[in-house]
mmCIF file of C-alpha atoms and ligand atoms in Angstrom:
data_model
loop_
_atom_site.group_PDB
_atom_site.id
_atom_site.type_symbol
_atom_site.label_atom_id
_atom_site.label_comp_id
_atom_site.label_asym_id
_atom_site.label_seq_id
_atom_site.Cartn_x
_atom_site.Cartn_y
_atom_site.Cartn_z
ATOM 1 C CA MET A 28 -37.791 -137.596 -7.419
ATOM 2 C CA LEU A 29 -35.522 -135.012 -5.813
ATOM 3 C CA ASN A 30 -34.364 -131.585 -6.956
ATOM 4 C CA VAL A 31 -30.623 -131.975 -6.556
ATOM 5 C CA LEU A 32 -28.021 -129.222 -6.740
ATOM 6 C CA VAL A 33 -24.630 -130.593 -7.833
ATOM 7 C CA THR A 34 -21.755 -128.196 -7.186
ATOM 8 C CA GLY A 35 -18.734 -128.977 -9.325
ATOM 9 C CA GLY A 36 -20.980 -131.114 -11.541
ATOM 10 C CA ALA A 37 -18.997 -130.326 -14.723
ATOM 11 C CA GLY A 38 -15.877 -131.999 -13.306
ATOM 12 C CA TYR A 39 -14.646 -135.549 -13.597
ATOM 13 C CA ILE A 40 -16.536 -137.140 -10.717
ATOM 14 C CA GLY A 41 -19.434 -134.659 -10.797
ATOM 15 C CA SER A 42 -20.317 -135.385 -14.425
ATOM 16 C CA HIS A 43 -20.539 -139.141 -13.671
ATOM 17 C CA VAL A 44 -22.648 -138.392 -10.588
ATOM 18 C CA CYS A 45 -24.995 -136.328 -12.809
ATOM 19 C CA VAL A 46 -25.421 -139.350 -15.103
ATOM 20 C CA ALA A 47 -26.358 -141.555 -12.144
ATOM 21 C CA LEU A 48 -28.800 -138.927 -10.803
ATOM 22 C CA LEU A 49 -30.531 -138.389 -14.142
ATOM 23 C CA GLU A 50 -30.771 -142.148 -14.742
ATOM 24 C CA ALA A 51 -32.419 -142.492 -11.299
ATOM 25 C CA GLY A 52 -35.033 -139.904 -12.359
ATOM 26 C CA HIS A 53 -33.898 -136.904 -10.311
ATOM 27 C CA GLN A 54 -33.931 -133.280 -11.495
ATOM 28 C CA VAL A 55 -30.373 -131.983 -11.655
ATOM 29 C CA THR A 56 -29.069 -128.412 -11.346
ATOM 30 C CA VAL A 57 -25.315 -127.919 -11.730
ATOM 31 C CA VAL A 58 -23.336 -124.927 -10.511
ATOM 32 C CA ASP A 59 -19.700 -124.862 -11.608
ATOM 33 C CA ASN A 60 -17.243 -122.029 -12.334
ATOM 34 C CA LEU A 61 -15.470 -124.242 -14.914
ATOM 35 C CA CYS A 62 -12.051 -123.479 -13.397
ATOM 36 C CA ASN A 63 -11.021 -127.104 -14.006
ATOM 37 C CA SER A 64 -13.649 -128.387 -16.466
ATOM 38 C CA SER A 65 -15.557 -127.734 -19.622
ATOM 39 C CA ALA A 66 -19.284 -127.135 -20.148
ATOM 40 C CA ARG A 67 -19.019 -129.796 -22.900
ATOM 41 C CA SER A 68 -19.123 -132.426 -20.167
ATOM 42 C CA MET A 69 -22.677 -131.226 -19.510
ATOM 43 C CA ASP A 70 -23.585 -131.833 -23.160
ATOM 44 C CA ALA A 71 -22.118 -135.335 -22.883
ATOM 45 C CA VAL A 72 -24.108 -136.061 -19.724
ATOM 46 C CA GLN A 73 -27.320 -135.040 -21.490
ATOM 47 C CA SER A 74 -26.468 -136.995 -24.599
ATOM 48 C CA VAL A 75 -25.699 -140.281 -22.789
ATOM 49 C CA THR A 76 -28.769 -140.049 -20.527
ATOM 50 C CA GLY A 77 -31.215 -138.522 -23.036
ATOM 51 C CA ARG A 78 -32.279 -136.167 -20.255
ATOM 52 C CA THR A 79 -31.744 -132.470 -19.649
ATOM 53 C CA LEU A 80 -30.135 -130.734 -16.707
ATOM 54 C CA ASN A 81 -29.878 -127.118 -15.690
ATOM 55 C CA PHE A 82 -26.383 -125.592 -15.743
ATOM 56 C CA THR A 83 -25.245 -122.242 -14.298
ATOM 57 C CA GLN A 84 -21.658 -121.079 -14.542
ATOM 58 C CA MET A 85 -21.067 -119.620 -11.092
ATOM 59 C CA ASP A 86 -18.541 -119.649 -8.282
ATOM 60 C CA ILE A 87 -19.920 -121.247 -5.148
ATOM 61 C CA ARG A 88 -18.438 -118.406 -3.113
ATOM 62 C CA ASP A 89 -21.187 -116.221 -4.609
ATOM 63 C CA THR A 90 -23.718 -116.918 -1.849
ATOM 64 C CA THR A 91 -26.383 -114.608 -3.246
ATOM 65 C CA GLY A 92 -26.118 -116.269 -6.646
ATOM 66 C CA LEU A 93 -26.428 -119.700 -5.081
ATOM 67 C CA VAL A 94 -29.517 -118.657 -3.116
ATOM 68 C CA SER A 95 -31.256 -117.465 -6.262
ATOM 69 C CA VAL A 96 -30.414 -120.650 -8.202
ATOM 70 C CA MET A 97 -31.535 -122.817 -5.299
ATOM 71 C CA GLN A 98 -34.812 -120.928 -4.908
ATOM 72 C CA ALA A 99 -35.544 -120.904 -8.628
ATOM 73 C CA ARG A 100 -34.943 -124.666 -8.811
ATOM 74 C CA SER A 101 -36.593 -125.583 -5.445
ATOM 75 C CA VAL A 102 -33.461 -127.494 -4.413
ATOM 76 C CA ASP A 103 -34.073 -130.190 -1.731
ATOM 77 C CA VAL A 104 -30.628 -131.778 -1.571
ATOM 78 C CA VAL A 105 -27.070 -130.730 -2.410
ATOM 79 C CA ILE A 106 -24.189 -132.884 -3.633
ATOM 80 C CA HIS A 107 -21.102 -130.773 -3.053
ATOM 81 C CA LEU A 108 -18.122 -131.669 -5.222
ATOM 82 C CA ALA A 109 -16.843 -128.206 -6.178
ATOM 83 C CA GLY A 110 -13.295 -127.618 -5.014
ATOM 84 C CA LEU A 111 -9.618 -127.754 -5.869
ATOM 85 C CA LYS A 112 -7.893 -131.127 -5.545
ATOM 86 C CA ALA A 113 -4.181 -131.051 -6.458
ATOM 87 C CA VAL A 114 -2.086 -131.899 -3.417
ATOM 88 C CA GLY A 115 1.160 -130.323 -4.728
ATOM 89 C CA GLU A 116 -0.549 -127.139 -5.880
ATOM 90 C CA SER A 117 -2.120 -126.808 -2.432
ATOM 91 C CA VAL A 118 1.351 -126.579 -0.896
ATOM 92 C CA GLN A 119 2.235 -123.761 -3.314
ATOM 93 C CA SER A 120 -1.103 -121.914 -3.020
ATOM 94 C CA PRO A 121 -2.675 -122.799 0.326
ATOM 95 C CA LEU A 122 -4.955 -119.757 0.396
ATOM 96 C CA ALA A 123 -6.592 -120.737 -2.905
ATOM 97 C CA TYR A 124 -7.362 -124.108 -1.328
ATOM 98 C CA TYR A 125 -8.794 -122.669 1.894
ATOM 99 C CA SER A 126 -10.752 -120.101 -0.098
ATOM 100 C CA ASN A 127 -12.331 -122.636 -2.517
ATOM 101 C CA ASN A 128 -12.665 -125.678 -0.296
ATOM 102 C CA VAL A 129 -13.394 -124.083 3.100
ATOM 103 C CA GLY A 130 -14.744 -120.657 1.996
ATOM 104 C CA GLY A 131 -16.755 -122.260 -0.804
ATOM 105 C CA THR A 132 -18.295 -124.802 1.548
ATOM 106 C CA LEU A 133 -19.139 -122.063 4.071
ATOM 107 C CA SER A 134 -20.830 -120.026 1.326
ATOM 108 C CA LEU A 135 -22.852 -123.053 0.241
ATOM 109 C CA LEU A 136 -23.932 -123.752 3.846
ATOM 110 C CA HIS A 137 -25.121 -120.148 4.211
ATOM 111 C CA ALA A 138 -27.132 -120.556 1.016
ATOM 112 C CA MET A 139 -28.629 -123.819 2.283
ATOM 113 C CA GLU A 140 -29.485 -122.187 5.582
ATOM 114 C CA ALA A 141 -31.208 -119.336 3.749
ATOM 115 C CA THR A 142 -33.189 -121.575 1.422
ATOM 116 C CA GLY A 143 -34.161 -124.308 3.906
ATOM 117 C CA ALA A 144 -32.245 -127.155 2.187
ATOM 118 C CA ARG A 145 -30.871 -129.365 4.978
ATOM 119 C CA ARG A 146 -29.488 -132.452 3.204
ATOM 120 C CA LEU A 147 -25.949 -132.499 1.905
ATOM 121 C CA ILE A 148 -23.576 -135.103 0.443
ATOM 122 C CA PHE A 149 -19.983 -133.871 0.651
ATOM 123 C CA SER A 150 -16.944 -134.995 -1.418
ATOM 124 C CA SER A 151 -14.278 -135.695 1.152
ATOM 125 C CA SER A 152 -11.101 -137.675 0.662
ATOM 126 C CA ALA A 153 -9.017 -140.493 2.093
ATOM 127 C CA THR A 154 -6.302 -137.886 2.337
ATOM 128 C CA VAL A 155 -7.891 -136.693 5.613
ATOM 129 C CA TYR A 156 -6.395 -139.748 7.372
ATOM 130 C CA GLY A 157 -2.691 -139.116 6.720
ATOM 131 C CA VAL A 158 0.091 -141.552 7.619
ATOM 132 C CA PRO A 159 -1.670 -144.785 8.653
ATOM 133 C CA ASP A 160 -1.641 -146.044 12.245
ATOM 134 C CA PHE A 161 -3.312 -149.168 10.888
ATOM 135 C CA LEU A 162 -4.717 -150.454 7.602
ATOM 136 C CA PRO A 163 -7.199 -150.646 6.122
ATOM 137 C CA TYR A 164 -8.350 -147.199 7.183
ATOM 138 C CA THR A 165 -11.671 -147.261 8.987
ATOM 139 C CA GLU A 166 -13.678 -144.072 9.492
ATOM 140 C CA THR A 167 -12.500 -144.018 13.118
ATOM 141 C CA HIS A 168 -8.814 -143.842 12.075
ATOM 142 C CA PRO A 169 -7.222 -140.605 13.402
ATOM 143 C CA THR A 170 -7.329 -137.724 10.945
ATOM 144 C CA ARG A 171 -3.917 -136.078 10.344
ATOM 145 C CA PRO A 172 -3.758 -134.651 6.830
ATOM 146 C CA SER A 173 -0.331 -133.755 5.508
ATOM 147 C CA SER A 174 -1.177 -131.079 2.909
ATOM 148 C CA PRO A 175 -3.224 -127.887 2.795
ATOM 149 C CA TYR A 176 -5.602 -129.766 0.478
ATOM 150 C CA GLY A 177 -6.143 -132.464 3.114
ATOM 151 C CA HIS A 178 -6.565 -129.852 5.850
ATOM 152 C CA SER A 179 -9.116 -127.975 3.750
ATOM 153 C CA LYS A 180 -11.212 -131.157 3.414
ATOM 154 C CA LEU A 181 -10.944 -131.851 7.150
ATOM 155 C CA HIS A 182 -11.891 -128.224 8.005
ATOM 156 C CA ALA A 183 -14.906 -128.547 5.773
ATOM 157 C CA GLU A 184 -15.888 -131.792 7.537
ATOM 158 C CA ARG A 185 -15.447 -130.002 10.903
ATOM 159 C CA MET A 186 -17.881 -127.251 9.831
ATOM 160 C CA LEU A 187 -20.379 -129.881 8.731
ATOM 161 C CA ARG A 188 -20.122 -131.759 12.015
ATOM 162 C CA ASP A 189 -20.537 -128.553 14.047
ATOM 163 C CA LEU A 190 -23.583 -127.586 12.033
ATOM 164 C CA CYS A 191 -25.171 -130.967 12.727
ATOM 165 C CA HIS A 192 -24.442 -130.548 16.443
ATOM 166 C CA SER A 193 -26.121 -127.122 16.396
ATOM 167 C CA SER A 194 -29.448 -128.409 15.100
ATOM 168 C CA GLY A 195 -31.062 -131.786 14.508
ATOM 169 C CA ASP A 196 -32.505 -130.590 11.200
ATOM 170 C CA TRP A 197 -29.369 -131.259 9.197
ATOM 171 C CA SER A 198 -28.535 -134.532 7.509
ATOM 172 C CA ILE A 199 -24.983 -134.563 6.127
ATOM 173 C CA VAL A 200 -22.975 -137.419 4.627
ATOM 174 C CA ALA A 201 -19.235 -137.024 3.974
ATOM 175 C CA LEU A 202 -17.986 -139.544 1.424
ATOM 176 C CA ARG A 203 -14.255 -140.125 1.788
ATOM 177 C CA TYR A 204 -13.210 -141.137 -1.724
ATOM 178 C CA PHE A 205 -10.154 -143.302 -2.293
ATOM 179 C CA ASN A 206 -8.680 -143.238 -5.828
ATOM 180 C CA PRO A 207 -11.401 -142.846 -8.475
ATOM 181 C CA VAL A 208 -10.427 -143.906 -11.991
ATOM 182 C CA GLY A 209 -12.149 -145.066 -15.172
ATOM 183 C CA ALA A 210 -14.811 -143.569 -17.370
ATOM 184 C CA HIS A 211 -18.462 -143.930 -18.362
ATOM 185 C CA ALA A 212 -19.121 -147.006 -20.540
ATOM 186 C CA SER A 213 -20.217 -144.777 -23.452
ATOM 187 C CA ALA A 214 -16.628 -143.351 -23.655
ATOM 188 C CA GLU A 215 -18.302 -139.943 -23.918
ATOM 189 C CA LEU A 216 -17.348 -138.909 -20.365
ATOM 190 C CA GLY A 217 -14.085 -139.317 -18.506
ATOM 191 C CA GLU A 218 -11.228 -137.599 -16.730
ATOM 192 C CA ASP A 219 -9.923 -134.598 -18.665
ATOM 193 C CA PRO A 220 -6.888 -133.277 -16.817
ATOM 194 C CA ARG A 221 -5.506 -129.883 -17.808
ATOM 195 C CA GLY A 222 -1.821 -129.935 -18.708
ATOM 196 C CA THR A 223 0.349 -132.692 -17.273
ATOM 197 C CA PRO A 224 -1.790 -135.152 -15.291
ATOM 198 C CA ASN A 225 -0.959 -135.328 -11.584
ATOM 199 C CA ASN A 226 -2.640 -138.693 -11.187
ATOM 200 C CA LEU A 227 -1.402 -142.089 -12.226
ATOM 201 C CA MET A 228 -4.221 -143.486 -14.388
ATOM 202 C CA PRO A 229 -4.602 -140.511 -16.803
ATOM 203 C CA PHE A 230 -0.814 -140.375 -17.107
ATOM 204 C CA ILE A 231 -0.658 -144.072 -18.036
ATOM 205 C CA ALA A 232 -3.431 -143.550 -20.610
ATOM 206 C CA GLN A 233 -1.636 -140.617 -22.209
ATOM 207 C CA VAL A 234 1.632 -142.573 -22.456
ATOM 208 C CA ALA A 235 -0.174 -145.566 -23.963
ATOM 209 C CA ALA A 236 -1.733 -143.192 -26.530
ATOM 210 C CA GLY A 237 1.694 -141.823 -27.479
ATOM 211 C CA LEU A 238 0.954 -138.333 -26.145
ATOM 212 C CA ARG A 239 3.781 -138.669 -23.601
ATOM 213 C CA ASP A 240 7.049 -140.576 -23.915
ATOM 214 C CA ARG A 241 7.021 -142.566 -20.729
ATOM 215 C CA LEU A 242 5.605 -142.892 -17.275
ATOM 216 C CA THR A 243 7.891 -142.112 -14.362
ATOM 217 C CA ILE A 244 7.167 -144.380 -11.425
ATOM 218 C CA PHE A 245 7.738 -142.210 -8.386
ATOM 219 C CA GLY A 246 9.923 -144.522 -6.323
ATOM 220 C CA ASP A 247 10.322 -148.309 -6.116
ATOM 221 C CA ASP A 248 11.855 -148.486 -2.670
ATOM 222 C CA TYR A 249 8.675 -148.258 -0.578
ATOM 223 C CA ALA A 250 7.869 -150.889 2.052
ATOM 224 C CA THR A 251 5.330 -152.647 -0.188
ATOM 225 C CA ARG A 252 5.276 -156.010 -1.996
ATOM 226 C CA ASP A 253 6.972 -154.681 -5.145
ATOM 227 C CA GLY A 254 8.436 -151.439 -3.803
ATOM 228 C CA THR A 255 5.873 -149.140 -5.442
ATOM 229 C CA CYS A 256 3.040 -147.334 -3.652
ATOM 230 C CA VAL A 257 -0.256 -149.100 -3.031
ATOM 231 C CA ARG A 258 -3.622 -147.372 -3.430
ATOM 232 C CA ASP A 259 -7.311 -148.319 -3.491
ATOM 233 C CA TYR A 260 -8.535 -147.622 -7.063
ATOM 234 C CA LEU A 261 -12.294 -147.589 -7.603
ATOM 235 C CA HIS A 262 -14.381 -147.161 -10.727
ATOM 236 C CA VAL A 263 -15.903 -143.697 -11.057
ATOM 237 C CA MET A 264 -19.338 -145.194 -11.815
ATOM 238 C CA ASP A 265 -19.199 -147.165 -8.532
ATOM 239 C CA LEU A 266 -18.309 -143.910 -6.833
ATOM 240 C CA ALA A 267 -21.257 -142.224 -8.575
ATOM 241 C CA SER A 268 -23.660 -144.933 -7.409
ATOM 242 C CA GLY A 269 -22.411 -144.405 -3.855
ATOM 243 C CA HIS A 270 -23.876 -140.899 -4.060
ATOM 244 C CA LEU A 271 -27.320 -142.282 -4.883
ATOM 245 C CA GLU A 272 -27.116 -144.578 -1.898
ATOM 246 C CA ALA A 273 -25.926 -141.693 0.315
ATOM 247 C CA LEU A 274 -28.931 -139.650 -0.902
ATOM 248 C CA SER A 275 -31.316 -142.395 0.187
ATOM 249 C CA TYR A 276 -29.528 -142.728 3.509
ATOM 250 C CA SER A 277 -29.706 -138.978 4.183
ATOM 251 C CA ALA A 278 -33.499 -139.054 3.890
ATOM 252 C CA THR A 279 -33.786 -140.719 7.290
ATOM 253 C CA ALA A 280 -30.412 -140.292 9.009
ATOM 254 C CA ALA A 281 -30.106 -136.943 10.750
ATOM 255 C CA GLY A 282 -26.664 -135.689 11.841
ATOM 256 C CA PHE A 283 -23.193 -136.053 10.368
ATOM 257 C CA HIS A 284 -22.006 -139.382 8.953
ATOM 258 C CA ALA A 285 -18.691 -140.203 7.245
ATOM 259 C CA PHE A 286 -18.188 -143.172 4.931
ATOM 260 C CA ASN A 287 -15.165 -144.543 3.092
ATOM 261 C CA LEU A 288 -15.770 -145.214 -0.579
ATOM 262 C CA GLY A 289 -13.037 -147.600 -1.713
ATOM 263 C CA THR A 290 -13.020 -151.251 -2.796
ATOM 264 C CA GLY A 291 -10.899 -152.520 0.087
ATOM 265 C CA GLN A 292 -8.291 -153.815 -2.408
ATOM 266 C CA GLY A 293 -4.781 -152.335 -2.543
ATOM 267 C CA THR A 294 -3.062 -152.164 -5.968
ATOM 268 C CA SER A 295 0.555 -151.076 -6.481
ATOM 269 C CA VAL A 296 1.719 -148.748 -9.230
ATOM 270 C CA ARG A 297 3.394 -151.676 -11.018
ATOM 271 C CA GLU A 298 0.219 -153.782 -10.696
ATOM 272 C CA LEU A 299 -1.964 -151.039 -12.161
ATOM 273 C CA LEU A 300 0.473 -150.578 -14.994
ATOM 274 C CA ALA A 301 0.518 -154.323 -15.712
ATOM 275 C CA ALA A 302 -3.284 -154.502 -15.555
ATOM 276 C CA PHE A 303 -3.586 -151.601 -18.032
ATOM 277 C CA GLU A 304 -1.141 -153.210 -20.471
ATOM 278 C CA ALA A 305 -2.730 -156.667 -20.234
ATOM 279 C CA THR A 306 -6.366 -155.482 -20.442
ATOM 280 C CA ASN A 307 -5.806 -153.122 -23.342
ATOM 281 C CA ARG A 308 -2.987 -154.998 -25.107
ATOM 282 C CA VAL A 309 -0.814 -151.894 -25.188
ATOM 283 C CA ARG A 310 2.674 -151.082 -24.016
ATOM 284 C CA VAL A 311 3.340 -148.297 -21.544
ATOM 285 C CA PRO A 312 7.022 -147.369 -21.537
ATOM 286 C CA HIS A 313 8.143 -146.440 -18.047
ATOM 287 C CA GLU A 314 11.155 -145.706 -15.884
ATOM 288 C CA ILE A 315 11.818 -145.500 -12.176
ATOM 289 C CA GLY A 316 12.305 -142.006 -10.799
ATOM 290 C CA PRO A 317 12.679 -140.468 -7.371
ATOM 291 C CA ARG A 318 9.909 -140.504 -4.811
ATOM 292 C CA ARG A 319 7.263 -137.770 -5.006
ATOM 293 C CA ALA A 320 7.245 -135.641 -1.870
ATOM 294 C CA GLY A 321 4.424 -136.470 0.535
ATOM 295 C CA ASP A 322 3.465 -139.875 -0.917
ATOM 296 C CA ILE A 323 2.410 -142.502 1.642
ATOM 297 C CA ASP A 324 3.672 -146.097 1.077
ATOM 298 C CA ALA A 325 0.302 -147.743 1.084
ATOM 299 C CA PHE A 326 -3.310 -147.154 2.015
ATOM 300 C CA TRP A 327 -6.638 -148.702 1.238
ATOM 301 C CA ALA A 328 -10.162 -148.551 2.579
ATOM 302 C CA ASP A 329 -12.227 -150.621 4.911
ATOM 303 C CA PRO A 330 -15.542 -150.000 3.090
ATOM 304 C CA ALA A 331 -17.620 -152.062 5.574
ATOM 305 C CA ARG A 332 -19.534 -149.105 6.932
ATOM 306 C CA ALA A 333 -20.677 -148.022 3.472
ATOM 307 C CA VAL A 334 -21.519 -151.615 2.532
ATOM 308 C CA ILE A 335 -23.593 -152.155 5.683
ATOM 309 C CA HIS A 336 -25.278 -148.752 6.158
ATOM 310 C CA LEU A 337 -25.542 -147.439 2.589
ATOM 311 C CA GLY A 338 -25.975 -150.815 0.904
ATOM 312 C CA TRP A 339 -23.126 -149.770 -1.427
ATOM 313 C CA LYS A 340 -21.302 -152.432 -3.427
ATOM 314 C CA PRO A 341 -18.559 -151.681 -5.948
ATOM 315 C CA ARG A 342 -19.261 -153.729 -9.112
ATOM 316 C CA HIS A 343 -16.350 -152.949 -11.401
ATOM 317 C CA ASP A 344 -12.945 -154.604 -11.228
ATOM 318 C CA LEU A 345 -9.506 -153.300 -12.153
ATOM 319 C CA ALA A 346 -9.880 -154.543 -15.744
ATOM 320 C CA ASP A 347 -13.093 -152.466 -16.153
ATOM 321 C CA MET A 348 -11.255 -149.425 -14.790
ATOM 322 C CA CYS A 349 -8.398 -149.865 -17.251
ATOM 323 C CA GLU A 350 -10.615 -150.704 -20.213
ATOM 324 C CA SER A 351 -13.015 -147.768 -19.770
ATOM 325 C CA THR A 352 -10.098 -145.349 -19.264
ATOM 326 C CA TRP A 353 -8.520 -146.543 -22.490
ATOM 327 C CA ARG A 354 -11.724 -146.331 -24.543
ATOM 328 C CA TRP A 355 -12.293 -142.783 -23.290
ATOM 329 C CA GLN A 356 -8.654 -141.882 -24.084
ATOM 330 C CA LEU A 357 -8.927 -143.283 -27.625
ATOM 331 C CA ALA A 358 -12.281 -141.645 -28.312
ATOM 332 C CA HIS A 359 -11.240 -138.267 -26.874
ATOM 333 C CA PRO A 360 -7.464 -137.865 -27.085
ATOM 334 C CA ARG A 361 -7.824 -134.150 -26.312
ATOM 335 C CA GLY A 362 -10.555 -134.612 -23.705
ATOM 336 C CA PHE A 363 -13.487 -132.239 -24.142
ATOM 337 C CA GLN A 364 -11.513 -129.774 -26.280
HETATM 338 P P1 LIG B 420 -12.585 -131.815 -10.890
HETATM 339 O O1 LIG B 420 -11.586 -130.697 -10.790
HETATM 340 O O2 LIG B 420 -12.702 -132.548 -12.147
HETATM 341 O O3 LIG B 420 -14.015 -131.284 -10.474
HETATM 342 C C1 LIG B 420 -14.198 -130.215 -9.545
HETATM 343 C C2 LIG B 420 -15.126 -129.208 -10.177
HETATM 344 O O4 LIG B 420 -15.354 -128.115 -9.264
HETATM 345 C C3 LIG B 420 -14.549 -128.614 -11.465
HETATM 346 O O5 LIG B 420 -15.518 -128.719 -12.495
HETATM 347 C C4 LIG B 420 -14.257 -127.156 -11.084
HETATM 348 O O6 LIG B 420 -14.455 -126.312 -12.205
HETATM 349 C C5 LIG B 420 -15.282 -126.910 -10.009
HETATM 350 N N1 LIG B 420 -14.924 -125.847 -9.038
HETATM 351 C C6 LIG B 420 -13.772 -125.710 -8.340
HETATM 352 N N2 LIG B 420 -13.849 -124.638 -7.529
HETATM 353 C C7 LIG B 420 -15.087 -124.101 -7.713
HETATM 354 C C8 LIG B 420 -15.761 -122.990 -7.168
HETATM 355 N N3 LIG B 420 -15.145 -122.175 -6.268
HETATM 356 N N4 LIG B 420 -17.008 -122.688 -7.588
HETATM 357 C C9 LIG B 420 -17.622 -123.481 -8.524
HETATM 358 N N5 LIG B 420 -17.019 -124.547 -9.067
HETATM 359 C C10 LIG B 420 -15.763 -124.857 -8.684
HETATM 360 O O7 LIG B 420 -12.253 -132.814 -9.698
HETATM 361 P P2 LIG B 420 -12.895 -134.234 -9.340
HETATM 362 O O8 LIG B 420 -11.833 -135.242 -9.453
HETATM 363 O O9 LIG B 420 -14.148 -134.421 -10.076
HETATM 364 O O10 LIG B 420 -13.188 -134.034 -7.798
HETATM 365 C C11 LIG B 420 -14.476 -133.662 -7.294
HETATM 366 C C12 LIG B 420 -14.397 -133.573 -5.787
HETATM 367 O O11 LIG B 420 -13.960 -134.823 -5.261
HETATM 368 C C13 LIG B 420 -13.412 -132.512 -5.280
HETATM 369 O O12 LIG B 420 -13.994 -131.873 -4.166
HETATM 370 C C14 LIG B 420 -12.221 -133.344 -4.862
HETATM 371 O O13 LIG B 420 -11.504 -132.726 -3.811
HETATM 372 C C15 LIG B 420 -12.874 -134.641 -4.372
HETATM 373 N N6 LIG B 420 -11.973 -135.808 -4.443
HETATM 374 C C16 LIG B 420 -11.402 -136.158 -5.643
HETATM 375 C C17 LIG B 420 -10.527 -137.245 -5.680
HETATM 376 C C18 LIG B 420 -9.865 -137.629 -6.991
HETATM 377 O O14 LIG B 420 -8.891 -138.391 -6.941
HETATM 378 N N7 LIG B 420 -10.344 -137.184 -8.137
HETATM 379 C C19 LIG B 420 -10.234 -137.986 -4.536
HETATM 380 C C20 LIG B 420 -10.831 -137.600 -3.341
HETATM 381 C C21 LIG B 420 -11.708 -136.518 -3.305
HETATM 382 N N1 LIG B 421 2.400 -141.985 -9.523
HETATM 383 C C1 LIG B 421 3.518 -142.281 -10.283
HETATM 384 N N2 LIG B 421 3.714 -141.585 -11.435
HETATM 385 C C2 LIG B 421 2.862 -140.599 -11.848
HETATM 386 C C3 LIG B 421 1.722 -140.314 -11.060
HETATM 387 C C4 LIG B 421 1.530 -141.031 -9.889
HETATM 388 O O1 LIG B 421 4.305 -143.160 -9.946
HETATM 389 O O2 LIG B 421 3.113 -139.990 -12.880
HETATM 390 C C5 LIG B 421 2.199 -142.746 -8.286
HETATM 391 C C6 LIG B 421 2.167 -141.884 -7.057
HETATM 392 O O3 LIG B 421 3.475 -141.666 -6.574
HETATM 393 C C7 LIG B 421 1.303 -142.695 -6.105
HETATM 394 C C8 LIG B 421 0.353 -143.420 -7.062
HETATM 395 O O4 LIG B 421 0.917 -143.349 -8.347
HETATM 396 O O5 LIG B 421 2.095 -143.651 -5.504
HETATM 397 C C9 LIG B 421 -1.046 -142.804 -7.079
HETATM 398 O O6 LIG B 421 -0.888 -141.401 -7.316
HETATM 399 P P1 LIG B 421 -2.110 -140.457 -7.660
HETATM 400 O O7 LIG B 421 -1.556 -139.076 -7.781
HETATM 401 O O8 LIG B 421 -2.892 -140.995 -8.780
HETATM 402 O O9 LIG B 421 -3.026 -140.600 -6.344
HETATM 403 P P2 LIG B 421 -2.780 -140.203 -4.832
HETATM 404 O O10 LIG B 421 -3.091 -141.423 -4.027
HETATM 405 O O11 LIG B 421 -1.480 -139.554 -4.628
HETATM 406 O O12 LIG B 421 -3.913 -139.083 -4.583
HETATM 407 C C10 LIG B 421 -5.247 -139.203 -5.082
HETATM 408 C C11 LIG B 421 -5.800 -137.804 -5.333
HETATM 409 C C12 LIG B 421 -5.959 -137.055 -4.023
HETATM 410 C C13 LIG B 421 -6.805 -137.854 -3.082
HETATM 411 C C14 LIG B 421 -6.250 -139.236 -2.891
HETATM 412 C C15 LIG B 421 -7.227 -140.028 -2.073
HETATM 413 O O13 LIG B 421 -4.926 -137.073 -6.174
HETATM 414 O O14 LIG B 421 -6.612 -135.824 -4.256
HETATM 415 O O15 LIG B 421 -6.068 -139.873 -4.156
HETATM 416 O O16 LIG B 421 -6.940 -141.344 -2.047
HETATM 417 F F1 LIG B 421 -6.888 -137.258 -1.888
#
């Protein structure tokens, strides 16, 4: 049993990670400033697991506050998900992204240094790779992000690498997520975007539910099999289990290690739409619109390193992703509100 601090644990991915941690018997402490989430997700986590966690509303840039929470809870390991994640917004407000994602990570590392915690699992992103030289992306693919968001993730990874070079005490795993979708099987937890969803799956679900008129497919003239962009969608519970495996790995592997978490399967926008309609027997009205600035034609993961070294295996298929999204959407049309 570990005492795990989860930063950003009230968010979409973090709340599913908390479920996996509690179900594995760990003690969980969440720090989140709720800038993009609701504390009700914490109630849902406790209700679906039948276990309690400790929640503190706090900004991770408050280093002193973090130190006191970590000392009070005897934190051994940190899973660091807190951050901002909207690519377009990062172009408009780059300083907010560097402050939260780089400054926040720096503050957390100071707190870890002060309290003696030396194991960290970090939420990185496939966006660190940028325009592909080859596909699927391996972890050795060059890193050339194309947005302030992507740069902020890469800067954070750089700090983590440098820290591991400075001392052999640190054990840090960066998980480069591809496109997490889906919801917990209970339909009590899921993605709860504020305002208009930026991402494809929650947008599809809201159109299917009649909350929005139609989906706009951002471009059908890409160099892909059906002209729409291809991504590597993975179930959020498979992503959550990857954190448990990374925790085990970090117990014995000193230094910095990066792993892709994706299924290795590329799915186009049209294919995801068709899968959602077929699985859930619903219609999703849609139209073709212009390309969205900055979108890459296609990318997907080579997950071999995570499969071999972490023992990670995604278990859910595209139908599970669509079905769980839809059940969450129907059960909670207004998310956690
Ligand atoms: P989310 O917005 O649902 O969760 C992030 C959480 O962090 C939120 O609860 C937010 O309130 C909190 N937070 C933000 N800044 C904070 C701060 N300064 N102090 C304390 N709390 C703060 O997003 P998510 O989809 O769950 O993403 C979690 C992590 O995974 C992020 O770091 C994101 O960059 C990364 N990631 C997400 C995706 C994706 O598609 N969802 C893909 C790749 C990587
Ligand atoms: N799309 C549409 N219409 C929409 C929304 C999206 O056609 O209304 C298309 C996009 O153009 C793209 C695809 O659906 O081709 C997927 O878009 P998402 O916004 O869902 O996902 P992205 O791949 O653009 O980015 C996501 C996260 C990033 C993360 C990246 C990692 O938003 O933070 O995955 O793979 F870095």
